[in-house]
Amino acid sequence: MINFKQVETFRAVMLSRSMTQAARELHTSQPNISRVIGQLEKQIGMRLFERAAGRLVPTPEGQAFFRDVERSFIGLRSLENSAASILKRGVGRLRIGSVPSMALTLAPTTIQRFSKLFPDVVVSLHVSDSVSVGQWTATGYSDIGIASYVHDSQGIDVELLGEMTGVCIVPSTHRLAKGRGALKPDDLDGEPFLSHAYGDGTRQRIDAPFTKDREDARILACESHYAAAICKMVGLGMGVSVVNPIVAHSYRYSDIVVRRFLPAISFPTYALHPQHQPRSLLNREFAALFEACMQEEARAMLKAR
């Protein structure tokens, strides 16, 4: 069977009409070029070159064979170009599952930057709670998930993108809007509290300081899966809450005041990837861009204090 080395050597000799020059181009010796051509001629059963007045001249059979070789190399170049295009631009579609807090804040900016890098890729964003995002990723419905907590890691690989400390938000006219110190659970006793939805892992983290070694004295006013909706309701004077600082920062002009809260409540953000599958270029790039956006937002929040 003809191998690639034989075809490459034949092509180099045809283009240069010199075994010596072909040897230089292929970084080998002239005797090795001659040997490979001899093997090829023996294998296909015909002469490819003749010597005429000291020059290497292709036979008619060699010229016919070269035309087929060139077509094969054009196909190889096409494959190389295709690989380069995939590497540079990506292909197909990227399906993202995200929790609402990130879908309404960092995800749009990340998608904008991603689309500039991969303009030929169709991006679809699907929004639900962390449990659903995890299930979407595990079943392959989503190529990547952005979650606030991990309910079940079966079928997914989990990557921590960043971690923020929760903040307390109060209406701008509220008694707690004044001052710069950190608020504590007992400061919110008797206050209408706008909470994350029951069963949400984030709510469990928020509730913990209010119920540890004490009776929870907050007044549950409303529940929502959307931290953005909570921020809006706080701005309308409906109560107070503790939320992800990224969401609070996005609503800082909507009649809310952001205060530090102790003890610290962690708000992590995870990238979820399908388990036992190699991560695609698109998957890796989106996760990296999202992490970069988180870091930029963290710096912006520090400047805004």
Coordinates of C-alpha atoms in Angstrom, one line a residue:
M1 CA 0.0 0.0 0.0
I2 CA 1.3 3.5 -0.9
N3 CA 2.1 5.5 2.2
F4 CA 2.0 9.2 2.8
K5 CA 5.8 9.5 2.9
Q6 CA 6.1 8.1 -0.6
V7 CA 3.5 10.5 -2.0
E8 CA 5.0 13.5 -0.2
T9 CA 8.4 12.6 -1.6
F10 CA 7.1 12.1 -5.1
R11 CA 5.3 15.5 -5.0
A12 CA 8.4 17.3 -3.7
V13 CA 10.5 15.8 -6.6
M14 CA 7.8 16.7 -9.1
L15 CA 7.6 20.3 -8.0
S16 CA 11.4 20.9 -7.7
R17 CA 12.5 18.5 -10.6
S18 CA 15.5 17.7 -8.4
M19 CA 16.0 15.0 -5.9
T20 CA 18.7 17.2 -4.2
Q21 CA 16.3 20.1 -3.8
A22 CA 13.5 17.7 -2.6
A23 CA 15.9 16.3 0.0
R24 CA 16.5 19.9 1.3
E25 CA 12.8 20.6 1.5
L26 CA 12.0 17.4 3.3
H27 CA 15.1 17.6 5.6
T28 CA 16.5 14.3 4.5
S29 CA 19.3 13.1 2.2
Q30 CA 19.3 12.7 -1.6
P31 CA 20.0 9.0 -1.4
N32 CA 17.0 8.6 0.8
I33 CA 14.8 10.5 -1.7
S34 CA 16.1 8.2 -4.5
R35 CA 15.4 5.1 -2.4
V36 CA 11.8 6.2 -1.6
I37 CA 11.0 7.0 -5.3
G38 CA 12.4 3.6 -6.3
Q39 CA 10.2 1.9 -3.8
L40 CA 7.2 3.8 -5.0
E41 CA 7.9 3.0 -8.7
K42 CA 8.3 -0.7 -7.8
Q43 CA 5.1 -0.7 -5.8
I44 CA 2.9 0.9 -8.5
G45 CA 4.7 -0.9 -11.4
M46 CA 5.7 2.0 -13.6
R47 CA 8.5 4.5 -14.1
L48 CA 7.8 8.0 -12.8
F49 CA 11.0 9.8 -13.9
E50 CA 13.6 9.6 -16.7
R51 CA 17.0 11.2 -16.9
A52 CA 17.5 13.4 -20.0
A53 CA 20.6 15.5 -20.4
G54 CA 21.3 15.3 -16.7
R55 CA 17.9 16.6 -15.9
L56 CA 15.1 14.7 -14.1
V57 CA 12.1 14.5 -16.4
P58 CA 8.7 13.0 -15.3
T59 CA 7.3 10.3 -17.6
P60 CA 3.8 10.7 -19.0
E61 CA 2.7 8.1 -16.4
G62 CA 4.4 10.2 -13.7
Q63 CA 2.6 13.4 -14.9
A64 CA -0.8 11.6 -14.8
F65 CA 0.0 10.2 -11.4
F66 CA 1.0 13.7 -10.2
R67 CA -2.4 15.1 -11.2
D68 CA -4.1 12.6 -8.8
V69 CA -1.6 13.3 -6.1
E70 CA -2.3 17.1 -6.3
R71 CA -6.0 16.5 -6.0
S72 CA -5.3 14.5 -2.8
F73 CA -3.1 17.3 -1.4
I74 CA -5.8 19.8 -2.2
G75 CA -8.1 17.7 -0.1
L76 CA -5.6 17.6 2.7
R77 CA -5.1 21.3 2.6
S78 CA -8.9 21.7 2.8
L79 CA -8.9 19.5 6.0
E80 CA -6.1 21.7 7.4
N81 CA -8.1 24.8 6.7
S82 CA -11.2 23.2 8.2
A83 CA -9.3 22.3 11.4
A84 CA -7.9 25.9 11.6
S85 CA -11.4 27.3 11.2
I86 CA -12.8 25.1 13.9
L87 CA -10.0 26.1 16.2
K88 CA -10.5 29.8 15.5
R89 CA -14.2 30.1 15.2
G90 CA -15.8 27.0 16.7
V91 CA -18.8 25.2 15.2
G92 CA -22.4 24.6 15.7
R93 CA -24.3 25.6 18.9
L94 CA -23.6 26.2 22.6
R95 CA -26.5 25.5 24.9
I96 CA -26.2 27.2 28.3
G97 CA -28.2 26.5 31.4
S98 CA -28.1 29.1 34.0
V99 CA -29.7 30.2 37.3
P100 CA -31.6 33.4 37.1
S101 CA -29.2 35.5 39.2
M102 CA -26.4 34.9 36.6
A103 CA -28.7 34.8 33.6
L104 CA -29.8 38.4 34.3
T105 CA -26.4 39.8 35.2
L106 CA -23.1 38.2 34.0
A107 CA -24.4 35.8 31.4
P108 CA -25.4 38.5 28.8
T109 CA -22.0 40.1 29.0
T110 CA -20.2 36.8 28.7
I111 CA -22.4 35.8 25.7
Q112 CA -21.6 39.1 24.0
R113 CA -17.8 38.5 24.4
F114 CA -18.2 34.9 23.4
S115 CA -20.1 35.8 20.2
K116 CA -17.4 38.2 19.2
L117 CA -14.8 35.4 19.3
F118 CA -17.1 32.8 17.7
P119 CA -19.6 34.7 15.5
D120 CA -20.7 31.5 13.7
V121 CA -21.8 29.8 16.9
V122 CA -25.5 29.9 17.8
V123 CA -25.8 30.5 21.6
S124 CA -29.0 29.5 23.4
L125 CA -29.6 30.4 27.1
H126 CA -32.0 28.5 29.2
V127 CA -32.9 29.6 32.7
S128 CA -34.0 27.7 35.8
D129 CA -32.9 26.8 39.3
S130 CA -29.7 25.0 40.2
V131 CA -31.3 21.6 40.4
S132 CA -32.7 21.8 36.9
V133 CA -29.5 23.3 35.5
G134 CA -27.6 20.3 36.9
Q135 CA -30.1 17.9 35.4
W136 CA -29.9 19.6 32.0
T137 CA -26.2 19.3 32.0
A138 CA -26.1 15.7 33.2
T139 CA -28.5 14.6 30.4
G140 CA -26.7 16.6 27.7
Y141 CA -29.6 19.1 27.2
S142 CA -27.1 21.8 28.1
D143 CA -23.5 21.9 27.1
I144 CA -22.5 23.9 30.2
G145 CA -24.4 24.9 33.3
I146 CA -24.0 27.9 35.6
A147 CA -25.3 27.1 39.0
S148 CA -25.4 28.6 42.5
Y149 CA -25.2 25.3 44.4
V150 CA -24.8 21.6 43.5
H151 CA -27.7 19.4 44.6
D152 CA -26.4 16.2 43.0
S153 CA -23.1 15.8 41.2
Q154 CA -24.1 12.5 39.4
G155 CA -23.4 12.9 35.7
I156 CA -21.6 16.3 36.0
D157 CA -18.2 17.7 36.7
V158 CA -18.2 20.7 38.9
E159 CA -15.9 23.7 38.5
L160 CA -15.9 26.6 41.0
L161 CA -15.8 29.8 39.0
G162 CA -15.9 32.2 42.0
E163 CA -17.3 32.9 45.4
M164 CA -18.9 36.1 46.7
T165 CA -20.0 37.2 50.2
G166 CA -23.7 38.0 50.5
V167 CA -24.9 41.5 51.3
C168 CA -28.0 42.8 53.0
I169 CA -30.3 45.1 50.9
V170 CA -32.8 47.5 52.4
P171 CA -35.0 50.2 50.9
S172 CA -33.2 53.5 50.6
T173 CA -35.7 55.1 53.1
H174 CA -35.3 52.3 55.6
R175 CA -34.0 52.9 59.1
L176 CA -31.2 50.4 58.4
A177 CA -30.1 52.3 55.3
K178 CA -28.0 54.6 57.4
G179 CA -24.6 53.6 58.8
R180 CA -21.6 51.8 57.3
G181 CA -21.1 48.9 59.7
A182 CA -22.2 45.4 59.1
L183 CA -25.7 44.3 59.8
K184 CA -26.3 41.1 61.8
P185 CA -29.3 38.7 62.1
D186 CA -30.8 40.4 65.1
D187 CA -30.9 43.8 63.2
L188 CA -33.5 42.2 60.9
D189 CA -35.8 40.9 63.7
G190 CA -39.4 41.9 63.0
E191 CA -38.6 43.0 59.5
P192 CA -40.5 41.8 56.4
F193 CA -38.0 39.5 54.7
L194 CA -38.0 38.7 51.0
S195 CA -36.6 35.2 50.7
H196 CA -35.3 32.9 48.0
A197 CA -37.7 30.1 47.2
Y198 CA -38.2 27.2 49.6
G199 CA -36.0 24.2 48.7
D200 CA -33.3 26.4 47.1
G201 CA -29.9 25.6 48.4
T202 CA -29.1 29.3 48.5
R203 CA -32.0 29.9 50.9
Q204 CA -30.6 27.3 53.2
R205 CA -27.3 29.2 53.5
I206 CA -29.1 32.5 54.0
D207 CA -31.5 31.1 56.7
A208 CA -28.7 29.4 58.7
P209 CA -27.4 32.5 60.6
F210 CA -31.0 33.5 61.5
T211 CA -31.9 30.1 63.0
K212 CA -28.6 29.1 64.7
D213 CA -29.0 29.1 68.5
R214 CA -31.9 31.5 68.2
E215 CA -35.5 31.8 67.2
D216 CA -36.0 33.2 63.7
A217 CA -37.7 36.6 64.2
R218 CA -38.0 37.7 60.6
I219 CA -41.4 38.0 59.0
L220 CA -41.5 36.1 55.7
A221 CA -43.1 38.5 53.3
C222 CA -42.4 36.9 49.9
E223 CA -40.5 34.1 48.2
S224 CA -38.9 34.2 44.7
H225 CA -36.4 32.2 42.6
Y226 CA -35.3 35.5 41.1
A227 CA -32.9 37.6 43.2
A228 CA -33.5 40.3 40.6
A229 CA -37.2 40.4 41.6
I230 CA -36.2 40.5 45.2
C231 CA -34.0 43.5 44.6
K232 CA -36.9 45.2 42.8
M233 CA -39.3 44.5 45.6
V234 CA -36.9 45.8 48.2
G235 CA -36.6 49.0 46.1
L236 CA -40.4 49.3 46.3
G237 CA -40.2 49.2 50.1
M238 CA -41.7 45.7 50.5
G239 CA -39.0 44.4 52.9
V240 CA -35.3 43.5 53.3
S241 CA -33.2 40.6 52.1
V242 CA -29.8 39.1 51.7
V243 CA -28.7 38.4 48.2
N244 CA -25.7 37.8 45.9
P245 CA -23.7 41.0 45.7
I246 CA -23.5 40.8 41.9
V247 CA -27.2 41.0 41.7
A248 CA -27.4 43.8 44.2
H249 CA -24.7 45.7 42.4
S250 CA -26.8 45.5 39.2
Y251 CA -29.8 47.1 41.0
R252 CA -27.8 49.7 42.9
Y253 CA -29.8 52.5 41.3
S254 CA -33.2 51.1 42.1
D255 CA -33.9 52.7 45.5
I256 CA -31.9 50.1 47.5
V257 CA -29.0 50.4 49.9
V258 CA -26.4 47.7 50.1
R259 CA -25.0 46.9 53.6
R260 CA -22.4 44.3 54.6
F261 CA -23.8 41.4 56.5
L262 CA -22.3 39.1 59.2
P263 CA -21.8 36.3 59.7
A264 CA -20.5 36.0 56.1
I265 CA -22.8 34.0 53.8
S266 CA -21.1 32.5 50.8
F267 CA -22.6 32.8 47.3
P268 CA -20.5 30.5 45.1
T269 CA -21.0 30.2 41.3
Y270 CA -20.2 26.9 39.6
A271 CA -19.7 25.8 36.0
L272 CA -21.2 22.4 35.4
H273 CA -19.9 20.2 32.6
P274 CA -21.2 16.8 31.3
Q275 CA -19.3 14.0 33.0
H276 CA -17.1 11.6 31.1
Q277 CA -17.0 13.8 28.0
P278 CA -14.1 15.9 26.8
R279 CA -14.8 19.6 27.1
S280 CA -15.1 21.3 23.7
L281 CA -13.3 24.5 22.8
L282 CA -16.6 26.4 23.1
N283 CA -17.3 25.0 26.5
R284 CA -13.8 25.9 27.8
E285 CA -13.9 29.4 26.3
F286 CA -17.3 30.2 27.7
A287 CA -16.3 29.1 31.3
A288 CA -13.1 31.2 31.1
L289 CA -14.9 34.2 29.9
F290 CA -17.6 33.9 32.6
E291 CA -14.9 33.7 35.2
A292 CA -13.2 36.8 33.8
C293 CA -16.5 38.7 33.9
M294 CA -17.0 37.6 37.6
Q295 CA -13.5 39.0 38.5
E296 CA -14.2 42.3 36.7
E297 CA -17.5 42.6 38.5
A298 CA -15.8 42.0 41.8
R299 CA -13.3 44.8 41.1
A300 CA -16.1 47.1 40.1
M301 CA -17.9 46.5 43.4
L302 CA -14.8 47.2 45.4
K303 CA -14.4 50.6 43.6
A304 CA -18.1 51.4 44.2
R305 CA -17.8 51.1 48.0

